[in-house]
């Protein structure tokens, strides 16, 4: 058996680690010159999105001996709407670093890999599939899955963000649900140290079309964050991504090709979280290759979560600022704590069943069922 992994990101490296544990040494092809050679950003893992698993970091180490260090846990989330604010004081997840930082998740995983890593790769999938018995697609985008008609796109997103310097409470994250700042989307602030944080707005491409409009939105968001914190934040780095595709593959495995991470459909449409799912799909693909499970079966729960998440996303798109104000005002206090505190119940799954009949734009994924 000869295994090639295309992409040395979360899913590709997690796959390589699990293969090695079972005596299979893949060759990893990475198009960049180093692991994680891109902008640095803070990302989060929220337990409310991974339940019944509350602590994804301890789950990965207990179940799979995959060790990852976040920069901190999150002990507080402040949710802002136009005229309301809710403060949730619960242990709700973790913040971690991605990209060019030595402690980024991808660099931590690369430390655990012994297989051959080929950088600056220009190998196409077609070439790899000629040379290897198994190919794991882990390129972090859906382009190949789209090309071979194995991807249902549900949403295409714009993300604009910056690394900022200031004074932050590193155990506290903030979220903005306000259509004036991020139409049909959201904004967030994730500190990854006491002095550095990421601020980002994310919204569907269709909501805002031109760069001029995006920049106006960004300026408004930046001013809002500065005035909320009472600080003049200093921008040290900036990024903008258009057409970030959110969707899911039709078949997780075709022949001996495995679609993992974002190629599988790891990003959950509701809030755009995909790290945990990316790691799991890499692990599951390795388990299948080593005869320890069936990829289609192992990924079924992720497909189901995608479906719930898409319903919540469609609901979010229908909300105006008055609805946000109403909901956020009720989240402050006991109700918010109850929803976010560690539990084996998944309130978002329940909510997705409850609101499904009221969704105006039926998710494409459900129509194909
Ligand atoms: C700005 C931003 C913020 C995000 N925030 C969060 C968050 O807070 N929480 C969360 O859970 N998720 C978040 N996500 C989503 C999450 O980052 C992804 O779902 C996850 O990284 C996907 O992992 P992956 O293995 O599919 O791809 P990646 O980890 O991106 O790895 C893909 C790798 O493949 C390489 N590659 C690409 N093309 C080729 C090729 N042709 N040949 C060889 N190699 C190739 C790339 O260089 C890269 O190294 C965010 C995404 C973005 C863009």
mmCIF file of C-alpha atoms and ligand atoms in Angstrom:
data_model
loop_
_atom_site.group_PDB
_atom_site.id
_atom_site.type_symbol
_atom_site.label_atom_id
_atom_site.label_comp_id
_atom_site.label_asym_id
_atom_site.label_seq_id
_atom_site.Cartn_x
_atom_site.Cartn_y
_atom_site.Cartn_z
ATOM 1 C CA UNK A 1 0.000 0.000 0.000
ATOM 2 C CA UNK A 2 1.326 3.467 -0.960
ATOM 3 C CA UNK A 3 -0.494 6.468 0.488
ATOM 4 C CA UNK A 4 -0.213 10.107 -0.663
ATOM 5 C CA UNK A 5 -1.671 12.979 1.339
ATOM 6 C CA UNK A 6 -2.289 16.192 -0.580
ATOM 7 C CA UNK A 7 -2.033 19.065 1.919
ATOM 8 C CA UNK A 8 -0.116 19.394 5.216
ATOM 9 C CA UNK A 9 -2.837 21.152 7.192
ATOM 10 C CA UNK A 10 -5.032 19.908 10.015
ATOM 11 C CA UNK A 11 -6.711 16.979 8.297
ATOM 12 C CA UNK A 12 -3.663 15.868 6.280
ATOM 13 C CA UNK A 13 -1.292 15.883 9.247
ATOM 14 C CA UNK A 14 -3.795 14.245 11.617
ATOM 15 C CA UNK A 15 -4.219 11.532 8.988
ATOM 16 C CA UNK A 16 -0.447 11.055 8.698
ATOM 17 C CA UNK A 17 -0.033 10.717 12.485
ATOM 18 C CA UNK A 18 -2.748 8.077 12.714
ATOM 19 C CA UNK A 19 -1.384 6.148 9.702
ATOM 20 C CA UNK A 20 2.094 6.081 11.219
ATOM 21 C CA UNK A 21 0.695 4.709 14.488
ATOM 22 C CA UNK A 22 -0.532 1.771 12.456
ATOM 23 C CA UNK A 23 2.691 1.238 10.560
ATOM 24 C CA UNK A 24 1.769 3.040 7.324
ATOM 25 C CA UNK A 25 4.141 5.846 6.270
ATOM 26 C CA UNK A 26 2.468 8.174 3.742
ATOM 27 C CA UNK A 27 4.138 10.819 1.589
ATOM 28 C CA UNK A 28 2.712 14.277 2.246
ATOM 29 C CA UNK A 29 2.646 16.816 -0.577
ATOM 30 C CA UNK A 30 2.328 20.466 0.468
ATOM 31 C CA UNK A 31 2.094 23.336 -2.029
ATOM 32 C CA UNK A 32 3.578 25.920 0.369
ATOM 33 C CA UNK A 33 7.256 26.112 1.294
ATOM 34 C CA UNK A 34 6.600 25.335 4.996
ATOM 35 C CA UNK A 35 3.825 23.980 7.173
ATOM 36 C CA UNK A 36 1.371 26.784 7.992
ATOM 37 C CA UNK A 37 3.096 29.359 5.793
ATOM 38 C CA UNK A 38 0.250 31.876 5.781
ATOM 39 C CA UNK A 39 -1.098 34.737 7.919
ATOM 40 C CA UNK A 40 -1.331 34.098 11.662
ATOM 41 C CA UNK A 41 -4.805 34.025 13.130
ATOM 42 C CA UNK A 42 -6.582 32.924 16.257
ATOM 43 C CA UNK A 43 -9.301 30.316 15.825
ATOM 44 C CA UNK A 44 -11.679 28.801 18.350
ATOM 45 C CA UNK A 45 -13.184 25.480 19.329
ATOM 46 C CA UNK A 46 -16.625 25.858 20.938
ATOM 47 C CA UNK A 47 -18.023 22.999 22.996
ATOM 48 C CA UNK A 48 -21.611 23.927 22.120
ATOM 49 C CA UNK A 49 -20.766 23.037 18.507
ATOM 50 C CA UNK A 50 -19.114 19.671 19.244
ATOM 51 C CA UNK A 51 -21.448 18.170 21.845
ATOM 52 C CA UNK A 52 -21.806 15.567 23.254
ATOM 53 C CA UNK A 53 -18.020 16.132 23.241
ATOM 54 C CA UNK A 54 -17.505 19.163 25.487
ATOM 55 C CA UNK A 55 -13.731 19.286 25.590
ATOM 56 C CA UNK A 56 -12.373 18.601 22.116
ATOM 57 C CA UNK A 57 -8.734 18.935 23.230
ATOM 58 C CA UNK A 58 -8.978 16.236 25.915
ATOM 59 C CA UNK A 59 -11.134 14.094 23.606
ATOM 60 C CA UNK A 60 -8.412 14.102 20.927
ATOM 61 C CA UNK A 61 -5.724 13.164 23.426
ATOM 62 C CA UNK A 62 -7.781 10.527 25.296
ATOM 63 C CA UNK A 63 -9.269 8.863 22.241
ATOM 64 C CA UNK A 64 -6.495 9.236 19.686
ATOM 65 C CA UNK A 65 -3.348 10.326 21.555
ATOM 66 C CA UNK A 66 -3.339 13.438 19.377
ATOM 67 C CA UNK A 67 -1.892 16.199 21.528
ATOM 68 C CA UNK A 68 -2.694 19.831 20.805
ATOM 69 C CA UNK A 69 -2.088 22.864 23.007
ATOM 70 C CA UNK A 70 -4.511 25.765 22.644
ATOM 71 C CA UNK A 71 -3.345 29.216 23.737
ATOM 72 C CA UNK A 72 -6.034 29.305 26.425
ATOM 73 C CA UNK A 73 -9.466 28.075 27.306
ATOM 74 C CA UNK A 74 -12.420 30.435 26.980
ATOM 75 C CA UNK A 75 -14.121 31.280 30.273
ATOM 76 C CA UNK A 76 -16.360 34.074 29.063
ATOM 77 C CA UNK A 77 -18.199 35.099 25.912
ATOM 78 C CA UNK A 78 -19.758 38.520 25.445
ATOM 79 C CA UNK A 79 -22.384 38.619 22.696
ATOM 80 C CA UNK A 80 -23.314 42.039 21.342
ATOM 81 C CA UNK A 81 -26.299 42.955 19.219
ATOM 82 C CA UNK A 82 -27.192 46.489 18.128
ATOM 83 C CA UNK A 83 -28.875 47.398 21.443
ATOM 84 C CA UNK A 84 -28.315 44.420 23.725
ATOM 85 C CA UNK A 85 -25.456 42.553 25.302
ATOM 86 C CA UNK A 86 -25.217 39.137 26.976
ATOM 87 C CA UNK A 87 -22.306 37.926 29.067
ATOM 88 C CA UNK A 88 -21.906 34.174 29.377
ATOM 89 C CA UNK A 89 -19.558 33.133 32.170
ATOM 90 C CA UNK A 90 -18.993 29.476 31.353
ATOM 91 C CA UNK A 91 -16.116 27.308 30.169
ATOM 92 C CA UNK A 92 -17.138 27.250 26.533
ATOM 93 C CA UNK A 93 -14.088 26.169 24.548
ATOM 94 C CA UNK A 94 -10.561 27.064 23.488
ATOM 95 C CA UNK A 95 -8.609 29.583 21.421
ATOM 96 C CA UNK A 96 -5.686 28.331 19.331
ATOM 97 C CA UNK A 97 -3.265 29.783 16.815
ATOM 98 C CA UNK A 98 -3.075 28.949 13.128
ATOM 99 C CA UNK A 99 -0.607 29.758 10.389
ATOM 100 C CA UNK A 100 2.998 30.888 10.518
ATOM 101 C CA UNK A 101 3.363 30.753 14.320
ATOM 102 C CA UNK A 102 5.577 28.060 15.880
ATOM 103 C CA UNK A 103 2.702 27.069 18.194
ATOM 104 C CA UNK A 104 0.044 26.965 15.483
ATOM 105 C CA UNK A 105 -2.002 23.777 15.445
ATOM 106 C CA UNK A 106 -0.510 22.742 12.106
ATOM 107 C CA UNK A 107 3.048 23.214 13.422
ATOM 108 C CA UNK A 108 2.227 21.257 16.573
ATOM 109 C CA UNK A 109 0.925 18.402 14.420
ATOM 110 C CA UNK A 110 3.924 18.550 12.071
ATOM 111 C CA UNK A 111 6.175 17.989 15.138
ATOM 112 C CA UNK A 112 4.414 14.654 15.646
ATOM 113 C CA UNK A 113 4.883 13.478 12.028
ATOM 114 C CA UNK A 114 7.820 11.358 10.843
ATOM 115 C CA UNK A 115 6.720 10.685 7.264
ATOM 116 C CA UNK A 116 8.255 12.381 4.239
ATOM 117 C CA UNK A 117 6.948 15.912 3.679
ATOM 118 C CA UNK A 118 7.490 17.357 0.198
ATOM 119 C CA UNK A 119 7.148 21.152 0.032
ATOM 120 C CA UNK A 120 6.473 23.438 -2.949
ATOM 121 C CA UNK A 121 4.561 20.563 -4.507
ATOM 122 C CA UNK A 122 2.926 21.124 -7.866
ATOM 123 C CA UNK A 123 1.693 17.543 -8.147
ATOM 124 C CA UNK A 124 -1.879 17.268 -9.325
ATOM 125 C CA UNK A 125 -4.375 14.800 -7.943
ATOM 126 C CA UNK A 126 -4.224 12.943 -11.261
ATOM 127 C CA UNK A 127 -0.446 12.454 -10.945
ATOM 128 C CA UNK A 128 -0.715 11.289 -7.335
ATOM 129 C CA UNK A 129 -3.459 8.831 -8.144
ATOM 130 C CA UNK A 130 -1.214 7.251 -10.815
ATOM 131 C CA UNK A 131 1.678 6.819 -8.391
ATOM 132 C CA UNK A 132 -0.126 5.795 -5.191
ATOM 133 C CA UNK A 133 -2.696 3.189 -4.213
ATOM 134 C CA UNK A 134 -4.513 5.655 -1.890
ATOM 135 C CA UNK A 135 -4.838 9.458 -2.067
ATOM 136 C CA UNK A 136 -6.074 11.605 0.818
ATOM 137 C CA UNK A 137 -7.358 14.979 -0.411
ATOM 138 C CA UNK A 138 -6.620 17.500 2.356
ATOM 139 C CA UNK A 139 -6.042 20.751 0.476
ATOM 140 C CA UNK A 140 -8.308 22.913 2.655
ATOM 141 C CA UNK A 141 -10.562 23.929 -0.230
ATOM 142 C CA UNK A 142 -13.261 22.276 -2.211
ATOM 143 C CA UNK A 143 -11.866 23.011 -5.668
ATOM 144 C CA UNK A 144 -11.002 19.432 -6.577
ATOM 145 C CA UNK A 145 -14.216 18.037 -5.044
ATOM 146 C CA UNK A 146 -16.160 20.641 -7.086
ATOM 147 C CA UNK A 147 -14.239 19.734 -10.249
ATOM 148 C CA UNK A 148 -15.165 16.059 -9.956
ATOM 149 C CA UNK A 149 -18.786 16.951 -9.130
ATOM 150 C CA UNK A 150 -18.513 15.612 -5.593
ATOM 151 C CA UNK A 151 -19.412 18.784 -3.650
ATOM 152 C CA UNK A 152 -22.675 20.556 -2.868
ATOM 153 C CA UNK A 153 -21.902 24.188 -2.195
ATOM 154 C CA UNK A 154 -24.348 25.871 0.175
ATOM 155 C CA UNK A 155 -22.653 29.146 0.892
ATOM 156 C CA UNK A 156 -19.747 31.253 -0.192
ATOM 157 C CA UNK A 157 -18.319 33.579 2.419
ATOM 158 C CA UNK A 158 -16.181 36.714 2.732
ATOM 159 C CA UNK A 159 -13.866 37.009 5.742
ATOM 160 C CA UNK A 160 -12.029 40.207 6.528
ATOM 161 C CA UNK A 161 -9.838 40.339 9.577
ATOM 162 C CA UNK A 162 -6.832 41.770 11.309
ATOM 163 C CA UNK A 163 -4.360 41.021 14.054
ATOM 164 C CA UNK A 164 -4.525 43.873 16.530
ATOM 165 C CA UNK A 165 -2.407 44.967 19.475
ATOM 166 C CA UNK A 166 -4.014 46.239 22.656
ATOM 167 C CA UNK A 167 -4.872 45.020 26.139
ATOM 168 C CA UNK A 168 -7.095 41.968 26.188
ATOM 169 C CA UNK A 169 -8.602 39.590 28.673
ATOM 170 C CA UNK A 170 -7.322 36.437 27.114
ATOM 171 C CA UNK A 171 -10.006 34.169 28.589
ATOM 172 C CA UNK A 172 -12.817 36.289 27.169
ATOM 173 C CA UNK A 173 -14.063 36.348 23.556
ATOM 174 C CA UNK A 174 -16.592 38.718 22.001
ATOM 175 C CA UNK A 175 -19.103 38.178 19.225
ATOM 176 C CA UNK A 176 -21.220 40.746 17.326
ATOM 177 C CA UNK A 177 -24.551 39.783 15.775
ATOM 178 C CA UNK A 178 -25.466 42.979 14.004
ATOM 179 C CA UNK A 179 -26.446 43.292 10.337
ATOM 180 C CA UNK A 180 -24.949 46.805 10.199
ATOM 181 C CA UNK A 181 -21.526 45.323 10.935
ATOM 182 C CA UNK A 182 -21.724 41.903 9.273
ATOM 183 C CA UNK A 183 -24.921 41.382 7.259
ATOM 184 C CA UNK A 184 -26.264 37.818 7.632
ATOM 185 C CA UNK A 185 -23.023 37.013 9.411
ATOM 186 C CA UNK A 186 -21.111 37.957 12.508
ATOM 187 C CA UNK A 187 -18.018 39.650 13.846
ATOM 188 C CA UNK A 188 -15.704 38.418 16.572
ATOM 189 C CA UNK A 189 -12.729 39.225 18.707
ATOM 190 C CA UNK A 190 -10.469 36.354 19.778
ATOM 191 C CA UNK A 191 -7.474 37.239 21.949
ATOM 192 C CA UNK A 192 -4.521 34.912 21.567
ATOM 193 C CA UNK A 193 -2.418 36.625 24.235
ATOM 194 C CA UNK A 194 -2.857 39.531 26.679
ATOM 195 C CA UNK A 195 -1.560 41.879 23.981
ATOM 196 C CA UNK A 196 -2.720 40.376 20.668
ATOM 197 C CA UNK A 197 -6.088 39.449 19.231
ATOM 198 C CA UNK A 198 -7.829 38.763 15.960
ATOM 199 C CA UNK A 199 -10.858 40.755 14.948
ATOM 200 C CA UNK A 200 -12.843 39.394 12.023
ATOM 201 C CA UNK A 201 -16.108 39.929 10.172
ATOM 202 C CA UNK A 202 -17.623 37.054 8.198
ATOM 203 C CA UNK A 203 -20.672 37.282 5.933
ATOM 204 C CA UNK A 204 -22.028 35.637 2.761
ATOM 205 C CA UNK A 205 -20.456 36.955 -0.477
ATOM 206 C CA UNK A 206 -23.907 37.775 -1.808
ATOM 207 C CA UNK A 207 -24.596 40.217 1.072
ATOM 208 C CA UNK A 208 -21.830 42.654 0.108
ATOM 209 C CA UNK A 209 -20.413 42.775 -3.398
ATOM 210 C CA UNK A 210 -17.753 45.482 -3.853
ATOM 211 C CA UNK A 211 -14.429 46.078 -2.110
ATOM 212 C CA UNK A 212 -15.564 49.612 -1.322
ATOM 213 C CA UNK A 213 -18.615 48.296 0.569
ATOM 214 C CA UNK A 214 -16.503 45.699 2.367
ATOM 215 C CA UNK A 215 -14.038 48.367 3.470
ATOM 216 C CA UNK A 216 -16.853 50.586 4.764
ATOM 217 C CA UNK A 217 -18.229 47.674 6.765
ATOM 218 C CA UNK A 218 -14.784 46.876 8.101
ATOM 219 C CA UNK A 219 -14.163 50.479 9.212
ATOM 220 C CA UNK A 220 -17.493 50.472 11.047
ATOM 221 C CA UNK A 221 -16.672 47.168 12.761
ATOM 222 C CA UNK A 222 -13.182 48.288 13.712
ATOM 223 C CA UNK A 223 -14.535 51.508 15.269
ATOM 224 C CA UNK A 224 -17.196 49.529 17.136
ATOM 225 C CA UNK A 225 -14.610 47.162 18.634
ATOM 226 C CA UNK A 226 -12.312 50.057 19.605
ATOM 227 C CA UNK A 227 -15.125 51.967 21.275
ATOM 228 C CA UNK A 228 -16.448 48.846 23.038
ATOM 229 C CA UNK A 229 -12.982 48.164 24.496
ATOM 230 C CA UNK A 230 -12.243 51.867 25.069
ATOM 231 C CA UNK A 231 -8.896 51.465 23.268
ATOM 232 C CA UNK A 232 -7.296 52.552 19.991
ATOM 233 C CA UNK A 233 -6.241 49.188 18.685
ATOM 234 C CA UNK A 234 -3.192 48.980 16.443
ATOM 235 C CA UNK A 235 -3.542 46.819 13.340
ATOM 236 C CA UNK A 236 -0.371 44.783 12.724
ATOM 237 C CA UNK A 237 -1.575 42.422 9.992
ATOM 238 C CA UNK A 238 -4.654 42.128 7.790
ATOM 239 C CA UNK A 239 -6.305 39.551 5.555
ATOM 240 C CA UNK A 240 -9.320 39.280 3.301
ATOM 241 C CA UNK A 241 -10.741 36.075 1.831
ATOM 242 C CA UNK A 242 -13.543 36.031 -0.760
ATOM 243 C CA UNK A 243 -15.413 32.963 -2.028
ATOM 244 C CA UNK A 244 -14.578 30.761 0.956
ATOM 245 C CA UNK A 245 -16.759 27.815 0.042
ATOM 246 C CA UNK A 246 -18.946 26.061 2.555
ATOM 247 C CA UNK A 247 -20.582 22.850 1.445
ATOM 248 C CA UNK A 248 -20.289 19.107 1.775
ATOM 249 C CA UNK A 249 -19.133 16.285 -0.460
ATOM 250 C CA UNK A 250 -21.621 13.781 -1.838
ATOM 251 C CA UNK A 251 -19.323 10.833 -1.172
ATOM 252 C CA UNK A 252 -16.580 11.022 1.470
ATOM 253 C CA UNK A 253 -14.650 8.320 -0.385
ATOM 254 C CA UNK A 254 -14.550 7.540 -4.105
ATOM 255 C CA UNK A 255 -12.509 4.449 -4.889
ATOM 256 C CA UNK A 256 -9.308 4.884 -2.892
ATOM 257 C CA UNK A 257 -9.569 8.700 -2.762
ATOM 258 C CA UNK A 258 -10.582 10.109 0.628
ATOM 259 C CA UNK A 259 -12.003 13.631 0.930
ATOM 260 C CA UNK A 260 -10.968 15.086 4.301
ATOM 261 C CA UNK A 261 -11.101 18.478 6.064
ATOM 262 C CA UNK A 262 -12.652 21.220 3.968
ATOM 263 C CA UNK A 263 -12.542 18.860 0.929
ATOM 264 C CA UNK A 264 -15.007 16.693 2.888
ATOM 265 C CA UNK A 265 -17.144 19.582 4.117
ATOM 266 C CA UNK A 266 -15.624 20.121 7.549
ATOM 267 C CA UNK A 267 -16.803 23.720 7.898
ATOM 268 C CA UNK A 268 -20.096 23.855 9.696
ATOM 269 C CA UNK A 269 -22.230 26.509 7.931
ATOM 270 C CA UNK A 270 -23.778 28.077 11.043
ATOM 271 C CA UNK A 271 -20.639 29.797 12.356
ATOM 272 C CA UNK A 272 -17.904 28.545 10.003
ATOM 273 C CA UNK A 273 -16.126 26.264 12.480
ATOM 274 C CA UNK A 274 -14.210 23.418 10.869
ATOM 275 C CA UNK A 275 -11.070 22.604 12.827
ATOM 276 C CA UNK A 276 -12.393 19.761 14.949
ATOM 277 C CA UNK A 277 -14.180 18.151 12.004
ATOM 278 C CA UNK A 278 -11.031 18.521 9.874
ATOM 279 C CA UNK A 279 -8.970 16.667 12.483
ATOM 280 C CA UNK A 280 -11.596 13.949 12.853
ATOM 281 C CA UNK A 281 -11.915 13.336 9.108
ATOM 282 C CA UNK A 282 -8.115 12.971 8.855
ATOM 283 C CA UNK A 283 -8.179 10.445 11.711
ATOM 284 C CA UNK A 284 -11.138 8.552 10.237
ATOM 285 C CA UNK A 285 -9.540 8.311 6.767
ATOM 286 C CA UNK A 286 -6.431 6.797 8.374
ATOM 287 C CA UNK A 287 -8.577 4.333 10.318
ATOM 288 C CA UNK A 288 -10.257 3.205 7.108
ATOM 289 C CA UNK A 289 -6.951 2.837 5.247
ATOM 290 C CA UNK A 290 -5.612 0.715 8.128
ATOM 291 C CA UNK A 291 -8.706 -1.492 8.163
ATOM 292 C CA UNK A 292 -9.971 -0.128 11.498
ATOM 293 C CA UNK A 293 -13.279 1.294 10.287
ATOM 294 C CA UNK A 294 -15.250 2.486 7.284
ATOM 295 C CA UNK A 295 -14.840 6.131 6.333
ATOM 296 C CA UNK A 296 -18.453 6.491 5.156
ATOM 297 C CA UNK A 297 -19.739 5.144 8.491
ATOM 298 C CA UNK A 298 -17.317 7.112 10.640
ATOM 299 C CA UNK A 299 -18.187 10.397 8.929
ATOM 300 C CA UNK A 300 -21.974 9.922 9.101
ATOM 301 C CA UNK A 301 -22.383 11.906 12.359
ATOM 302 C CA UNK A 302 -20.415 14.793 10.796
ATOM 303 C CA UNK A 303 -22.755 14.790 7.794
ATOM 304 C CA UNK A 304 -25.702 14.939 10.173
ATOM 305 C CA UNK A 305 -24.151 17.833 12.129
ATOM 306 C CA UNK A 306 -23.612 19.652 8.867
ATOM 307 C CA UNK A 307 -27.313 19.343 8.137
ATOM 308 C CA UNK A 308 -28.319 20.807 11.543
ATOM 309 C CA UNK A 309 -25.766 23.542 11.194
ATOM 310 C CA UNK A 310 -27.084 24.511 7.759
ATOM 311 C CA UNK A 311 -30.600 24.924 9.124
ATOM 312 C CA UNK A 312 -29.288 27.251 11.834
ATOM 313 C CA UNK A 313 -27.363 29.224 9.203
ATOM 314 C CA UNK A 314 -30.530 29.690 7.130
ATOM 315 C CA UNK A 315 -32.315 30.858 10.281
ATOM 316 C CA UNK A 316 -29.501 33.342 11.005
ATOM 317 C CA UNK A 317 -29.864 34.764 7.494
ATOM 318 C CA UNK A 318 -33.512 35.586 8.199
ATOM 319 C CA UNK A 319 -32.859 37.564 11.362
ATOM 320 C CA UNK A 320 -32.956 41.333 11.600
ATOM 321 C CA UNK A 321 -31.400 43.478 14.305
ATOM 322 C CA UNK A 322 -34.615 43.577 16.358
ATOM 323 C CA UNK A 323 -34.673 39.781 16.527
ATOM 324 C CA UNK A 324 -31.019 39.753 17.571
ATOM 325 C CA UNK A 325 -31.747 42.325 20.311
ATOM 326 C CA UNK A 326 -34.622 40.204 21.583
ATOM 327 C CA UNK A 327 -32.616 36.958 21.610
ATOM 328 C CA UNK A 328 -29.465 38.442 23.114
ATOM 329 C CA UNK A 329 -31.380 40.178 25.904
ATOM 330 C CA UNK A 330 -32.725 36.732 26.909
ATOM 331 C CA UNK A 331 -29.308 35.090 26.787
ATOM 332 C CA UNK A 332 -27.913 37.329 29.525
ATOM 333 C CA UNK A 333 -28.055 35.518 32.855
ATOM 334 C CA UNK A 334 -29.410 32.089 33.743
ATOM 335 C CA UNK A 335 -30.753 31.045 30.314
ATOM 336 C CA UNK A 336 -27.475 31.819 28.558
ATOM 337 C CA UNK A 337 -25.473 29.971 31.207
ATOM 338 C CA UNK A 338 -27.746 26.963 30.986
ATOM 339 C CA UNK A 339 -27.372 26.785 27.192
ATOM 340 C CA UNK A 340 -23.595 27.167 27.197
ATOM 341 C CA UNK A 341 -22.622 25.156 30.296
ATOM 342 C CA UNK A 342 -20.959 21.780 29.738
ATOM 343 C CA UNK A 343 -23.533 19.108 29.041
ATOM 344 C CA UNK A 344 -24.125 16.029 26.909
ATOM 345 C CA UNK A 345 -27.226 17.644 25.388
ATOM 346 C CA UNK A 346 -26.937 19.563 22.172
ATOM 347 C CA UNK A 347 -29.296 22.571 22.259
ATOM 348 C CA UNK A 348 -28.372 23.582 18.702
ATOM 349 C CA UNK A 349 -29.466 20.201 17.351
ATOM 350 C CA UNK A 350 -32.796 20.515 19.171
ATOM 351 C CA UNK A 351 -33.177 24.086 17.924
ATOM 352 C CA UNK A 352 -32.488 23.020 14.344
ATOM 353 C CA UNK A 353 -35.363 20.493 14.522
ATOM 354 C CA UNK A 354 -37.679 23.093 16.021
ATOM 355 C CA UNK A 355 -37.009 25.808 13.474
ATOM 356 C CA UNK A 356 -36.785 23.573 10.384
ATOM 357 C CA UNK A 357 -40.470 24.111 9.410
ATOM 358 C CA UNK A 358 -40.002 27.902 9.526
ATOM 359 C CA UNK A 359 -36.985 28.149 7.241
ATOM 360 C CA UNK A 360 -37.943 30.064 4.095
ATOM 361 C CA UNK A 361 -34.960 29.124 1.972
ATOM 362 C CA UNK A 362 -34.741 25.368 2.246
ATOM 363 C CA UNK A 363 -31.159 24.194 2.554
ATOM 364 C CA UNK A 364 -29.902 22.707 -0.699
ATOM 365 C CA UNK A 365 -28.464 19.776 1.214
ATOM 366 C CA UNK A 366 -31.889 18.754 2.529
ATOM 367 C CA UNK A 367 -33.511 19.089 -0.891
ATOM 368 C CA UNK A 368 -31.144 16.433 -2.221
ATOM 369 C CA UNK A 369 -31.997 13.930 0.519
HETATM 370 C C1 LIG B 1 -10.113 33.222 8.610
HETATM 371 C C2 LIG B 1 -10.606 31.878 9.054
HETATM 372 C C3 LIG B 1 -11.010 31.713 10.370
HETATM 373 C C4 LIG B 1 -11.480 30.480 10.796
HETATM 374 N N1 LIG B 1 -11.847 30.358 12.099
HETATM 375 C C5 LIG B 1 -12.192 29.143 12.577
HETATM 376 C C6 LIG B 1 -12.472 28.982 13.962
HETATM 377 O O1 LIG B 1 -12.432 29.935 14.752
HETATM 378 N N2 LIG B 1 -12.793 27.740 14.401
HETATM 379 C C7 LIG B 1 -12.835 26.644 13.568
HETATM 380 O O2 LIG B 1 -13.109 25.527 14.046
HETATM 381 N N3 LIG B 1 -12.597 26.783 12.240
HETATM 382 C C8 LIG B 1 -12.268 27.985 11.732
HETATM 383 N N4 LIG B 1 -11.979 28.133 10.399
HETATM 384 C C9 LIG B 1 -12.066 26.925 9.531
HETATM 385 C C10 LIG B 1 -10.859 26.001 9.723
HETATM 386 O O3 LIG B 1 -9.672 26.758 9.686
HETATM 387 C C11 LIG B 1 -10.814 24.953 8.595
HETATM 388 O O4 LIG B 1 -12.036 24.270 8.544
HETATM 389 C C12 LIG B 1 -9.684 23.936 8.766
HETATM 390 O O5 LIG B 1 -8.436 24.549 8.856
HETATM 391 C C13 LIG B 1 -9.663 22.989 7.572
HETATM 392 O O6 LIG B 1 -8.603 22.072 7.678
HETATM 393 P P1 LIG B 1 -8.048 21.371 6.355
HETATM 394 O O7 LIG B 1 -7.156 20.281 6.800
HETATM 395 O O8 LIG B 1 -9.163 21.055 5.443
HETATM 396 O O9 LIG B 1 -7.221 22.528 5.627
HETATM 397 P P2 LIG B 1 -5.961 23.367 6.107
HETATM 398 O O10 LIG B 1 -5.655 23.151 7.534
HETATM 399 O O11 LIG B 1 -6.192 24.746 5.608
HETATM 400 O O12 LIG B 1 -4.767 22.722 5.274
HETATM 401 C C14 LIG B 1 -4.760 22.650 3.867
HETATM 402 C C15 LIG B 1 -3.300 22.516 3.412
HETATM 403 O O13 LIG B 1 -3.275 22.091 2.054
HETATM 404 C C16 LIG B 1 -2.303 22.855 1.351
HETATM 405 N N5 LIG B 1 -2.648 22.834 -0.080
HETATM 406 C C17 LIG B 1 -3.596 23.561 -0.735
HETATM 407 N N6 LIG B 1 -3.631 23.218 -2.033
HETATM 408 C C18 LIG B 1 -2.695 22.250 -2.196
HETATM 409 C C19 LIG B 1 -2.252 21.475 -3.322
HETATM 410 N N7 LIG B 1 -2.800 21.637 -4.535
HETATM 411 N N8 LIG B 1 -1.256 20.575 -3.139
HETATM 412 C C20 LIG B 1 -0.686 20.393 -1.914
HETATM 413 N N9 LIG B 1 -1.069 21.089 -0.809
HETATM 414 C C21 LIG B 1 -2.057 21.997 -0.956
HETATM 415 C C22 LIG B 1 -2.403 24.229 1.997
HETATM 416 O O14 LIG B 1 -1.236 24.976 1.735
HETATM 417 C C23 LIG B 1 -2.551 23.843 3.465
HETATM 418 O O15 LIG B 1 -1.315 23.668 4.107
HETATM 419 C C24 LIG B 1 -11.544 29.367 9.904
HETATM 420 C C25 LIG B 1 -11.152 29.524 8.576
HETATM 421 C C26 LIG B 1 -10.704 30.770 8.154
HETATM 422 C C27 LIG B 1 -10.278 30.927 6.723
#
